[in-house]
Short mmCIF file of C-alpha atoms in Angstrom, two decimals:
data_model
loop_
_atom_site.label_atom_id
_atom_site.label_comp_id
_atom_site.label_asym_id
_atom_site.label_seq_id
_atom_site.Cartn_x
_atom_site.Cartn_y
_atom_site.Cartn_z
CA UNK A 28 95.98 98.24 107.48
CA UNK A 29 98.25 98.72 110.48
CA UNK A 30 100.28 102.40 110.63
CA UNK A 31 104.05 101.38 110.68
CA UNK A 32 105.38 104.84 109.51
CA UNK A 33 106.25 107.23 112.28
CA UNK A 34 106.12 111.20 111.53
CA UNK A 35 110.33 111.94 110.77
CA UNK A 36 109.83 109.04 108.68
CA UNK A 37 106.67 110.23 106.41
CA UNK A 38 108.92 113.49 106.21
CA UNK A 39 111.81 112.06 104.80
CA UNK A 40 109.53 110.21 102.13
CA UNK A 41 107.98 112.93 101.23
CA UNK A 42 111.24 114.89 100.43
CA UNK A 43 113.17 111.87 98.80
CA UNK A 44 109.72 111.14 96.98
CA UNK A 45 109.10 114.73 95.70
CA UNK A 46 113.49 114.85 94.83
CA UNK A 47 112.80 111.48 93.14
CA UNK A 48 109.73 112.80 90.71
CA UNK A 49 111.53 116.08 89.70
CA UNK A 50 114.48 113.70 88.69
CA UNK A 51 111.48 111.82 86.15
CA UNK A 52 111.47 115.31 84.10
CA UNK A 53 114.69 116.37 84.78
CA UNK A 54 116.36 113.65 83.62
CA UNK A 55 116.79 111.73 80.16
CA UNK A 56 117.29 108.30 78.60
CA UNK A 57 116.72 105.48 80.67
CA UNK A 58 117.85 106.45 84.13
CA UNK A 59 114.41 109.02 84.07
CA UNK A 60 112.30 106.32 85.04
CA UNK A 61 113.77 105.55 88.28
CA UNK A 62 112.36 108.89 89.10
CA UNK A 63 108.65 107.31 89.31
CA UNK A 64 110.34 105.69 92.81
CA UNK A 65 109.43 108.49 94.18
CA UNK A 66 105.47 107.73 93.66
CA UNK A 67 105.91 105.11 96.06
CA UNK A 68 107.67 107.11 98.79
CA UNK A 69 104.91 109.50 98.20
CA UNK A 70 102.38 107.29 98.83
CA UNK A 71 103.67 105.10 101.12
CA UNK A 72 103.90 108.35 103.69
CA UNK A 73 100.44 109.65 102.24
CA UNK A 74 99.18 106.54 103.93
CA UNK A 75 101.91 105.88 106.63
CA UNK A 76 101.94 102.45 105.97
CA UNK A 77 104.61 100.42 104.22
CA UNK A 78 104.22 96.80 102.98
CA UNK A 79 107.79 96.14 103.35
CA UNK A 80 107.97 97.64 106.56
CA UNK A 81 105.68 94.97 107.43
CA UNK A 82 106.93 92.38 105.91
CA UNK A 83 109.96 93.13 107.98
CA UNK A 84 108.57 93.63 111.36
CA UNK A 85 109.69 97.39 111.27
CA UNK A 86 107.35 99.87 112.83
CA UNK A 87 108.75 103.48 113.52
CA UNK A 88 105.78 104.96 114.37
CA UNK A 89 105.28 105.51 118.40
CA UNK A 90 101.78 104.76 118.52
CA UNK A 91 100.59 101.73 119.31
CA UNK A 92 98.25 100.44 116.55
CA UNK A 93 94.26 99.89 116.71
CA UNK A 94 93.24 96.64 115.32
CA UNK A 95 89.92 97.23 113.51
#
């Protein structure tokens, strides 16, 4: 697994993941569960890699990465 997820970008997961979560018990009726979105955000920048970054051939992070 190839890092595609540059620092600003983990950042800006990890707020729009943690804002997405609170909205889970915030929220009620149906719209609620959209807030479990924000467990992918949160995990895609615990890992700093994205599967659909991939898929896509986006890569924001500036290092170049170490095939293993």
């Amino acid at each position: 697994m190839n890092i595609n997820v540059g620092s600003i970008d983990r950042a800006v997961r990890v707020v729009l993941g943690l804002a997405l979560l609170s909205a889970f018990f915030l929220l009620e009726g149906s719209l609620r569960w959209l807030g479990l979105a924000g467990v992918v955000l949160l995990l895609t920048a615990a890992f700093s890699f994205c599967p659909l970054y991939r898929m896509l051939g986006i890569n924001t992070s500036p290092t170049v990465p170490k095939h293993v």
